[in-house]
């Protein structure tokens, strides 16, 4: 097993009983998955719970794994389904409210009101996260899958179960909104 | 033309800023938990699928169904015999109840046996065709399930003892089996002059309903008793003391006993004598049909016998009576003596 083995190969090794392969695989993808849930749910505990559910599902289904696609696509497909299930069970306000709560808007505008109290870089990063937070759920998901998981438009479309044009459109709108929000910093 | 290029540059800036801003990592306990679960899953051996479960499941199920079906059918077929056994139990209880009723009636007679008409009462009880058999037999369902023996057992007898003193009566019932002998102490000596009759089961011709009797135990019991009642005869000629002694009814004779005969039949019977008894106050119960006590009474027809036919025997005297036994009318002696041929 090499450190530069693709994720699919590592998963196949784990399927065949190599636990160390899974450790490497997990270390590569754990942060992206965790942040995916964290950006969508805005709660650390929920992000931890959902992340554990996804990894547990992969562990239990290791015998049936087939490397038909990129592992990250497989991983975030499971994550997307789990997130949808979470939205269905929980208050779906976030799911159907493209514009987030007033608190989110305050957070997004807070940096603008006190630009001189923080370092400029930190101000920009905080501003960026606030803008991402304020995105509609579909656009936010597309943006996160691109930036955190490194998926292409086609892979995003596969994960979110939409066509590529829709995924591309969501991603374009998301970036446009962030760009407009960071106009003063860029 | 320049706008897309600017946007690409801005998008790269946004992506770089986001990578710097998005640095959250899952907590360490979550990592440990997930990695531990992954290792446990690898160490766990796959659950082996037993070849028996796949290869023999269907045949075993079919065999079990067949065995259960056969068992159920067998039980259903055996159920009628079980019901017959249950019927035997119920019949046994019914017969036992009838016996208890009979014994209760006999006990009632004991209190009334002080009068000389006890003999007629006893005959009435016996003629009621209720079972006078021992309860020992009736308590056994197995024996009741079997058809009752058509041929009587000479060892079975029932004794009814009535002391002649008239003040008290003792009626006992006992069953003498082949492996047991009657207790001498239970019998009243003849010197005490009790009236003794002995009932003994008789051999009777098999009736057309014999097959039905095998199936119906209760009916058979009644038939046995009726047969026994019709076959009462004196126990011993030497022990015959009609006025005093033990009334013994023996089941074993085809001739009816005198005590069971109607007045008219008793008057016409050559072996029985119809006499007037003075031991009862009631007019209807003052007459007694007993065995002919001597050669004068034997063979004498008290209804149509003439003085010549009586006195033709040596030492005999014709005593005219007053009995009127016309056809279709009750035999009435009007409380007076019937015609008798007495020994001088």
Coordinates of C-alpha atoms in Angstrom, one line a residue:
Chain A
X1 CA 0.0 0.0 0.0
X2 CA 1.4 3.3 -1.0
X3 CA 0.4 6.7 0.3
X4 CA -0.4 7.9 -3.2
X5 CA -2.7 5.0 -4.1
X6 CA -6.0 6.3 -5.4
X7 CA -9.0 6.2 -3.1
X8 CA -10.7 3.5 -5.1
X9 CA -7.7 1.2 -4.7
X10 CA -7.6 1.8 -1.0
X11 CA -11.2 1.0 -0.7
X12 CA -10.7 -2.2 -2.6
X13 CA -7.9 -3.1 -0.2
X14 CA -10.1 -2.5 2.7
X15 CA -12.8 -4.6 1.1
X16 CA -10.3 -7.4 1.0
X17 CA -9.5 -7.0 4.7
X18 CA -6.8 -4.4 4.9
X19 CA -7.7 -2.1 7.7
X20 CA -4.7 0.1 7.2
X21 CA -6.0 1.0 3.8
X22 CA -9.1 2.3 5.3
X23 CA -7.1 4.4 7.7
X24 CA -5.4 6.2 4.9
X25 CA -8.6 6.6 3.0
X26 CA -10.3 8.0 6.0
X27 CA -7.5 10.5 6.7
X28 CA -7.7 11.8 3.2
X29 CA -11.5 12.4 3.1
X30 CA -12.6 12.9 6.7
X31 CA -12.2 16.7 6.7
X32 CA -14.0 17.2 3.5
X33 CA -16.9 15.1 4.6
X34 CA -17.1 16.7 8.0
X35 CA -17.0 20.3 6.5
X36 CA -19.7 19.2 4.0
X37 CA -22.0 18.5 6.9
X38 CA -20.8 21.4 8.9
X39 CA -21.5 23.9 6.2
X40 CA -24.9 22.5 5.6
X41 CA -26.1 22.0 9.2
X42 CA -24.1 24.7 10.9
X43 CA -23.8 22.4 14.0
X44 CA -20.7 20.6 15.0
X45 CA -22.6 17.8 16.8
X46 CA -24.8 17.2 13.8
X47 CA -21.9 17.2 11.5
X48 CA -20.1 14.6 13.7
X49 CA -23.2 12.4 13.8
X50 CA -23.8 12.5 10.1
X51 CA -20.2 12.0 9.3
X52 CA -20.1 8.9 11.6
X53 CA -23.2 7.6 9.9
X54 CA -21.7 7.9 6.5
X55 CA -18.4 6.2 7.4
X56 CA -20.2 3.4 9.2
X57 CA -22.3 2.8 6.1
X58 CA -19.2 2.5 4.0
X59 CA -17.6 0.2 6.5
X60 CA -20.6 -2.1 6.6
X61 CA -21.0 -2.1 2.8
X62 CA -17.3 -2.7 2.1
X63 CA -17.9 -6.3 0.8
X64 CA -20.2 -5.0 -1.9
X65 CA -18.0 -2.1 -3.0
X66 CA -17.2 -1.9 -6.7
X67 CA -14.9 0.8 -8.1
X68 CA -17.2 1.9 -10.8
X69 CA -16.7 5.6 -10.0
X70 CA -14.4 7.9 -8.1
X71 CA -14.5 7.1 -4.4
X72 CA -15.2 10.7 -3.5
X73 CA -18.3 10.6 -5.7
X74 CA -19.4 7.4 -3.9
X75 CA -18.7 8.9 -0.5
X76 CA -20.5 12.2 -1.2
X77 CA -23.5 10.4 -2.8
X78 CA -24.0 8.6 0.5
X79 CA -23.4 11.9 2.3
X80 CA -26.0 13.7 0.1
X81 CA -28.6 11.0 0.7
X82 CA -27.9 11.2 4.4
X83 CA -28.2 14.9 4.4
X84 CA -31.5 14.8 2.6
X85 CA -32.8 12.3 5.1
X86 CA -31.7 14.6 7.8
X87 CA -33.5 17.5 6.3
X88 CA -36.7 15.4 6.0
X89 CA -36.5 14.4 9.6
X90 CA -35.5 17.8 11.0
X91 CA -37.0 21.2 10.5
X92 CA -36.7 21.7 6.8
X93 CA -36.6 25.5 7.1
X94 CA -33.1 25.6 5.8
X95 CA -34.0 23.2 2.9
X96 CA -36.7 25.4 1.5
X97 CA -35.6 28.9 2.6
X98 CA -33.1 30.1 0.0
X99 CA -32.4 33.1 2.1
X100 CA -31.1 32.1 5.5
X101 CA -32.2 33.6 8.7
X102 CA -31.7 37.1 9.9
X103 CA -29.0 35.9 12.2
X104 CA -27.1 34.6 9.2
X105 CA -27.5 37.9 7.4
X106 CA -26.2 39.7 10.5
X107 CA -23.2 37.5 10.6
X108 CA -22.7 38.2 6.9
X109 CA -23.0 41.9 7.4
X110 CA -21.1 42.0 10.8
X111 CA -17.7 42.0 9.2
X112 CA -18.7 44.9 7.1
X113 CA -19.7 46.9 10.1
X114 CA -16.4 46.3 12.0
X115 CA -13.8 45.9 9.4
X116 CA -11.2 47.6 11.4
X117 CA -11.3 45.2 14.4
X118 CA -9.9 42.2 12.7
X119 CA -7.1 41.4 10.5
X120 CA -7.8 41.8 6.8
X121 CA -7.3 38.1 6.0
X122 CA -9.4 36.9 8.8
X123 CA -12.0 39.4 7.8
X124 CA -12.1 38.1 4.3
X125 CA -12.2 34.5 5.4
X126 CA -15.0 35.2 7.8
X127 CA -16.8 37.1 5.2
X128 CA -16.5 34.3 2.8
X129 CA -17.8 31.7 5.2
X130 CA -20.7 34.0 6.0
X131 CA -21.5 34.3 2.3
X132 CA -21.3 30.6 1.8
X133 CA -23.6 30.2 4.8
X134 CA -26.0 32.6 3.3
X135 CA -26.2 30.7 0.0
X136 CA -29.3 28.7 -0.9
X137 CA -28.9 25.0 0.0
X138 CA -28.5 23.7 -3.5
X139 CA -26.0 26.4 -4.5
X140 CA -24.1 26.0 -1.2
X141 CA -23.9 22.2 -1.7
X142 CA -22.6 22.6 -5.2
X143 CA -20.0 25.1 -4.0
X144 CA -18.9 22.9 -1.1
X145 CA -18.6 19.8 -3.2
X146 CA -16.4 21.7 -5.7
X147 CA -14.2 23.5 -3.1
X148 CA -14.0 21.0 -0.3
X149 CA -14.4 17.6 -2.1
X150 CA -12.8 18.7 -5.3
X151 CA -15.5 17.3 -7.5
X152 CA -16.1 18.3 -11.1
X153 CA -19.4 19.6 -12.4
X154 CA -20.2 16.2 -13.7
X155 CA -19.4 14.6 -10.4
X156 CA -21.5 17.2 -8.5
X157 CA -24.4 16.5 -10.8
X158 CA -24.0 12.7 -10.1
X159 CA -23.8 13.3 -6.4
X160 CA -26.8 15.6 -6.2
X161 CA -28.7 13.6 -8.7
X162 CA -29.2 16.4 -11.2
X163 CA -28.0 16.9 -14.7
X164 CA -24.7 18.6 -15.4
X165 CA -26.3 21.9 -16.6
X166 CA -28.2 22.3 -13.4
X167 CA -25.2 21.6 -11.3
X168 CA -23.2 24.0 -13.4
X169 CA -25.8 26.7 -13.0
X170 CA -26.0 26.2 -9.3
X171 CA -22.3 26.5 -9.0
X172 CA -22.2 29.6 -11.2
X173 CA -24.9 31.4 -9.1
X174 CA -23.1 30.5 -5.9
X175 CA -19.8 31.8 -7.0
X176 CA -21.4 34.9 -8.4
X177 CA -23.1 35.7 -5.1
X178 CA -19.8 35.2 -3.2
X179 CA -18.0 37.3 -5.6
X180 CA -20.5 40.1 -5.2
X181 CA -20.2 39.8 -1.4
X182 CA -16.4 40.0 -1.5
X183 CA -16.4 42.8 -4.1
X184 CA -14.8 45.2 -1.6
X185 CA -12.0 42.7 -0.7
X186 CA -11.1 41.3 -4.1
Chain B
X1 CA -14.4 40.2 -23.6
X2 CA -12.4 41.1 -20.4
X3 CA -15.2 40.2 -17.9
X4 CA -14.9 36.4 -18.1
X5 CA -11.2 36.6 -17.6
X6 CA -11.6 38.8 -14.6
X7 CA -14.2 36.4 -13.2
X8 CA -11.8 33.5 -13.6
X9 CA -9.3 35.4 -11.7
X10 CA -11.7 36.3 -9.0
X11 CA -13.0 32.7 -8.8
X12 CA -9.5 31.5 -8.2
X13 CA -9.1 34.0 -5.5
X14 CA -12.4 32.9 -3.9
X15 CA -11.3 29.3 -4.1
X16 CA -8.0 30.1 -2.5
X17 CA -9.6 32.1 0.2
X18 CA -12.1 29.4 0.9
X19 CA -9.4 26.8 1.2
X20 CA -7.7 28.9 3.9
X21 CA -11.0 29.7 5.7
X22 CA -12.3 26.1 5.6
X23 CA -10.0 24.3 7.9
X24 CA -12.3 22.6 10.3
X25 CA -11.4 19.0 11.2
X26 CA -13.6 16.3 12.9
X27 CA -12.8 15.8 16.5
X28 CA -10.3 13.1 17.5
X29 CA -12.9 10.9 19.3
X30 CA -14.8 10.7 16.1
X31 CA -11.7 9.5 14.2
X32 CA -11.0 6.9 16.9
X33 CA -14.5 5.6 16.8
X34 CA -14.7 5.3 13.0
X35 CA -11.3 3.7 12.7
X36 CA -12.1 1.2 15.5
X37 CA -15.3 0.3 13.8
X38 CA -13.4 -0.3 10.6
X39 CA -11.0 -2.6 12.3
X40 CA -13.7 -4.5 14.1
X41 CA -15.5 -5.1 10.8
X42 CA -12.3 -6.5 9.3
X43 CA -11.6 -8.8 12.2
X44 CA -15.1 -10.1 12.3
X45 CA -15.4 -13.3 10.4
X46 CA -18.0 -13.5 7.8
X47 CA -21.1 -15.4 8.9
X48 CA -20.8 -18.8 7.3
X49 CA -24.0 -19.9 5.6
X50 CA -24.7 -23.4 6.7
X51 CA -25.2 -25.7 3.7
X52 CA -27.9 -27.4 5.6
X53 CA -30.0 -24.3 5.7
X54 CA -30.0 -23.9 1.9
X55 CA -29.9 -27.6 0.8
X56 CA -32.2 -29.2 3.3
X57 CA -34.6 -26.4 4.2
X58 CA -37.3 -27.3 1.7
X59 CA -37.1 -31.1 2.1
X60 CA -37.1 -30.8 5.9
X61 CA -40.1 -28.5 5.9
X62 CA -42.0 -30.9 3.6
X63 CA -41.2 -33.8 5.8
X64 CA -42.3 -32.0 8.9
X65 CA -45.6 -31.1 7.2
X66 CA -46.2 -34.7 6.2
X67 CA -45.5 -36.0 9.7
X68 CA -47.8 -33.4 11.3
X69 CA -50.5 -34.2 8.9
X70 CA -50.3 -37.9 9.5
X71 CA -50.3 -37.3 13.2
X72 CA -53.4 -35.2 13.1
X73 CA -55.2 -37.7 10.9
X74 CA -54.3 -40.5 13.2
X75 CA -55.6 -38.6 16.2
X76 CA -58.8 -37.8 14.5
X77 CA -59.4 -41.4 13.6
X78 CA -58.8 -42.4 17.2
X79 CA -61.1 -39.8 18.6
X80 CA -64.3 -41.9 18.3
X81 CA -62.8 -44.7 20.4
X82 CA -61.9 -42.1 23.0
X83 CA -65.4 -40.8 22.9
X84 CA -66.6 -44.3 23.6
X85 CA -64.4 -44.5 26.6
X86 CA -65.8 -41.3 27.8
X87 CA -69.3 -42.6 27.3
X88 CA -68.4 -45.6 29.3
X89 CA -67.2 -43.3 32.1
X90 CA -70.5 -41.5 32.0
X91 CA -72.5 -44.7 31.9
X92 CA -70.5 -45.9 34.9
X93 CA -71.4 -42.8 36.8
X94 CA -75.1 -43.2 35.8
X95 CA -75.2 -46.8 36.9
X96 CA -73.5 -45.9 40.1
X97 CA -76.1 -43.2 40.7
X98 CA -78.8 -45.7 40.0
X99 CA -77.3 -48.1 42.4
X100 CA -77.1 -45.4 45.1
X101 CA -80.8 -44.7 44.5
X102 CA -81.6 -48.4 44.8
X103 CA -79.6 -48.8 48.0
X104 CA -81.4 -45.7 49.4
X105 CA -84.7 -47.3 48.6
X106 CA -83.6 -50.5 50.3
X107 CA -82.5 -48.6 53.3
X108 CA -85.9 -47.1 53.5
X109 CA -87.4 -50.5 53.4
X110 CA -85.2 -51.5 56.3
X111 CA -87.1 -49.1 58.5
X112 CA -90.4 -50.5 57.3
X113 CA -89.4 -54.1 57.5
X114 CA -90.9 -54.5 61.0
X115 CA -94.2 -55.3 59.4
X116 CA -94.7 -58.7 57.6
X117 CA -95.4 -56.9 54.4
X118 CA -91.7 -56.3 54.0
X119 CA -91.6 -59.3 51.7
X120 CA -94.0 -57.7 49.3
X121 CA -92.1 -54.4 49.5
X122 CA -88.9 -56.1 48.7
X123 CA -90.6 -57.8 45.8
X124 CA -91.8 -54.5 44.7
X125 CA -88.3 -53.1 44.8
X126 CA -86.9 -56.0 42.9
X127 CA -89.6 -55.8 40.3
X128 CA -88.8 -52.1 39.8
X129 CA -86.1 -53.4 37.5
X130 CA -83.4 -51.2 39.0
X131 CA -79.8 -52.5 39.3
X132 CA -79.1 -54.4 42.5
X133 CA -75.6 -55.2 41.6
X134 CA -72.6 -54.4 43.6
X135 CA -71.1 -51.0 43.2
X136 CA -67.7 -52.5 42.9
X137 CA -68.5 -53.5 39.4
X138 CA -70.1 -50.3 38.4
X139 CA -67.1 -48.2 39.6
X140 CA -64.9 -49.8 37.0
X141 CA -65.3 -48.0 33.6
X142 CA -63.2 -50.6 31.9
X143 CA -65.6 -53.3 32.8
X144 CA -68.6 -51.1 31.8
X145 CA -67.0 -50.5 28.5
X146 CA -67.1 -54.2 27.8
X147 CA -70.4 -55.8 26.9
X148 CA -72.1 -57.2 30.0
X149 CA -71.9 -61.0 30.3
X150 CA -75.0 -62.6 28.9
X151 CA -74.4 -65.7 30.9
X152 CA -74.8 -65.2 34.6
X153 CA -72.1 -65.8 37.1
X154 CA -73.2 -68.2 39.7
X155 CA -70.8 -66.6 42.2
X156 CA -72.7 -63.4 42.2
X157 CA -75.5 -63.1 44.7
X158 CA -77.3 -60.6 46.6
X159 CA -78.7 -61.2 50.0
X160 CA -81.6 -59.3 51.6
X161 CA -82.1 -60.4 55.2
X162 CA -85.3 -59.5 57.1
X163 CA -85.5 -60.6 60.7
X164 CA -88.8 -62.2 61.5
X165 CA -89.1 -60.3 64.7
X166 CA -90.5 -57.5 62.7
X167 CA -88.9 -54.8 64.9
X168 CA -85.8 -54.2 62.8
X169 CA -84.7 -55.2 59.4
X170 CA -81.2 -55.8 58.0
X171 CA -80.5 -55.7 54.3
X172 CA -77.0 -56.3 53.1
X173 CA -75.6 -56.6 49.7
X174 CA -72.5 -58.4 48.9
X175 CA -70.7 -59.6 45.9
X176 CA -69.1 -63.0 46.0
X177 CA -66.4 -63.2 43.4
X178 CA -64.5 -66.3 42.3
X179 CA -61.5 -65.4 44.3
X180 CA -63.4 -64.6 47.5
X181 CA -65.7 -66.6 49.6
X182 CA -68.8 -65.2 51.4
X183 CA -68.2 -64.3 55.0
X184 CA -70.1 -66.7 57.3
X185 CA -70.4 -64.0 59.9
X186 CA -72.4 -61.9 57.6
X187 CA -75.1 -64.5 57.2
X188 CA -77.7 -64.8 59.8
X189 CA -78.1 -68.3 61.2
X190 CA -81.2 -70.1 60.3
X191 CA -81.8 -70.6 64.0
X192 CA -82.6 -67.0 64.2
X193 CA -85.3 -67.7 61.6
X194 CA -84.8 -64.7 59.3
X195 CA -86.6 -64.6 56.1
X196 CA -84.0 -65.4 53.4
X197 CA -84.3 -65.1 49.7
X198 CA -81.4 -65.4 47.4
X199 CA -81.1 -63.7 44.1
X200 CA -78.9 -65.3 41.6
X201 CA -78.2 -64.4 38.0
X202 CA -79.8 -66.9 35.6
X203 CA -79.1 -68.1 32.2
X204 CA -81.6 -66.7 29.9
X205 CA -82.2 -67.1 26.2
X206 CA -80.5 -64.4 24.2
X207 CA -83.0 -61.9 23.1
X208 CA -83.1 -60.4 19.6
X209 CA -81.7 -57.1 21.1
X210 CA -78.5 -58.8 22.3
X211 CA -76.3 -56.8 19.9
X212 CA -77.9 -53.6 21.1
X213 CA -77.3 -54.6 24.6
X214 CA -73.6 -55.0 24.0
X215 CA -73.5 -51.4 22.8
X216 CA -75.8 -49.9 25.4
X217 CA -74.5 -50.7 28.8
X218 CA -77.2 -49.0 30.8
X219 CA -79.9 -50.8 29.0
X220 CA -78.0 -54.1 29.5
X221 CA -78.0 -53.4 33.2
X222 CA -81.7 -53.0 33.3
X223 CA -82.2 -56.1 31.3
X224 CA -80.0 -58.1 33.7
X225 CA -82.0 -56.9 36.7
X226 CA -85.3 -57.7 35.1
X227 CA -84.0 -61.1 34.2
X228 CA -82.8 -61.6 37.7
X229 CA -86.0 -60.4 39.2
X230 CA -88.0 -62.8 37.1
X231 CA -85.8 -65.7 38.2
X232 CA -86.1 -65.5 41.9
X233 CA -86.5 -68.9 43.4
X234 CA -86.1 -70.3 46.9
X235 CA -82.6 -70.9 48.0
X236 CA -83.1 -74.3 49.5
X237 CA -86.1 -76.4 50.0
X238 CA -84.9 -77.4 53.5
X239 CA -84.5 -73.8 54.4
X240 CA -87.9 -72.7 53.3
X241 CA -89.8 -71.2 56.2
X242 CA -92.2 -68.8 54.6
X243 CA -93.4 -67.2 57.8
X244 CA -90.0 -66.9 59.5
X245 CA -86.5 -66.8 58.0
X246 CA -84.3 -65.0 55.6
X247 CA -85.6 -64.1 52.2
X248 CA -83.0 -65.3 49.8
X249 CA -83.4 -64.5 46.1
X250 CA -81.2 -66.6 43.9
X251 CA -80.6 -65.5 40.4
X252 CA -80.4 -68.7 38.4
X253 CA -83.9 -70.1 38.0
X254 CA -86.1 -69.6 35.0
X255 CA -89.2 -69.9 37.1
X256 CA -90.5 -66.7 38.8
X257 CA -90.5 -66.6 42.5
X258 CA -93.8 -66.7 44.4
X259 CA -93.3 -63.3 46.0
X260 CA -93.2 -61.7 42.6
X261 CA -96.4 -63.2 41.3
X262 CA -99.6 -61.3 41.0
X263 CA -102.4 -62.6 43.3
X264 CA -104.3 -64.3 40.5
X265 CA -101.2 -66.0 39.2
X266 CA -100.2 -67.0 42.7
X267 CA -103.6 -68.5 43.2
X268 CA -103.3 -70.6 40.1
X269 CA -99.6 -71.5 40.6
X270 CA -99.1 -75.2 41.7
X271 CA -95.9 -74.3 43.5
X272 CA -97.1 -71.2 45.3
X273 CA -99.8 -70.5 47.9
X274 CA -101.7 -67.3 48.4
X275 CA -102.3 -66.8 52.1
X276 CA -103.8 -64.1 54.4
X277 CA -101.2 -62.6 56.7
X278 CA -102.2 -61.0 59.9
X279 CA -99.0 -58.9 60.3
X280 CA -100.2 -55.9 58.4
X281 CA -103.0 -53.5 59.1
X282 CA -103.4 -52.3 55.6
X283 CA -105.9 -54.4 53.6
X284 CA -104.0 -54.3 50.4
X285 CA -100.8 -55.6 51.9
X286 CA -102.2 -58.4 54.1
X287 CA -101.9 -61.1 51.5
X288 CA -98.6 -63.0 50.8
X289 CA -97.6 -65.3 48.0
X290 CA -95.2 -67.9 49.3
X291 CA -93.9 -71.3 48.3
X292 CA -96.1 -74.3 48.8
X293 CA -95.2 -75.6 52.2
X294 CA -96.5 -79.1 52.0
X295 CA -97.8 -81.7 49.7
X296 CA -101.3 -80.4 50.1
X297 CA -100.6 -77.0 48.9
X298 CA -98.4 -78.2 46.1
X299 CA -100.3 -78.7 42.9
X300 CA -103.4 -77.2 44.2
X301 CA -105.2 -74.5 42.2
X302 CA -106.6 -72.1 44.8
X303 CA -108.8 -70.4 42.1
X304 CA -110.4 -73.4 40.4
X305 CA -109.3 -76.3 42.6
X306 CA -112.1 -78.4 44.0
X307 CA -112.6 -80.0 47.4
X308 CA -112.1 -83.3 45.8
X309 CA -108.8 -82.5 44.2
X310 CA -107.6 -81.4 47.6
X311 CA -108.8 -84.0 49.9
X312 CA -107.9 -86.8 47.5
X313 CA -104.4 -86.3 49.0
X314 CA -103.9 -88.0 52.3
X315 CA -104.1 -85.7 55.3
X316 CA -105.3 -82.7 53.4
X317 CA -108.3 -80.5 54.1
X318 CA -110.2 -78.2 51.7
X319 CA -110.8 -74.7 53.2
X320 CA -113.1 -72.6 51.0
X321 CA -112.2 -68.9 50.5
X322 CA -113.7 -65.7 49.3
X323 CA -111.4 -64.5 46.5
X324 CA -113.1 -63.1 43.4
X325 CA -110.7 -62.9 40.5
X326 CA -112.8 -62.3 37.5
X327 CA -111.4 -61.4 34.1
X328 CA -110.6 -57.7 33.5
X329 CA -111.0 -57.1 37.2
X330 CA -108.6 -56.9 40.1
X331 CA -108.3 -60.0 42.2
X332 CA -110.2 -59.2 45.4
X333 CA -110.4 -61.4 48.4
X334 CA -112.3 -58.8 50.3
X335 CA -109.9 -59.2 53.3
X336 CA -110.8 -62.8 53.8
X337 CA -109.0 -66.1 53.4
X338 CA -108.4 -67.4 49.9
X339 CA -109.3 -71.0 49.1
X340 CA -106.6 -73.3 50.6
X341 CA -105.7 -76.9 50.8
X342 CA -104.2 -77.3 54.2
X343 CA -102.5 -80.2 55.9
X344 CA -104.3 -81.6 58.8

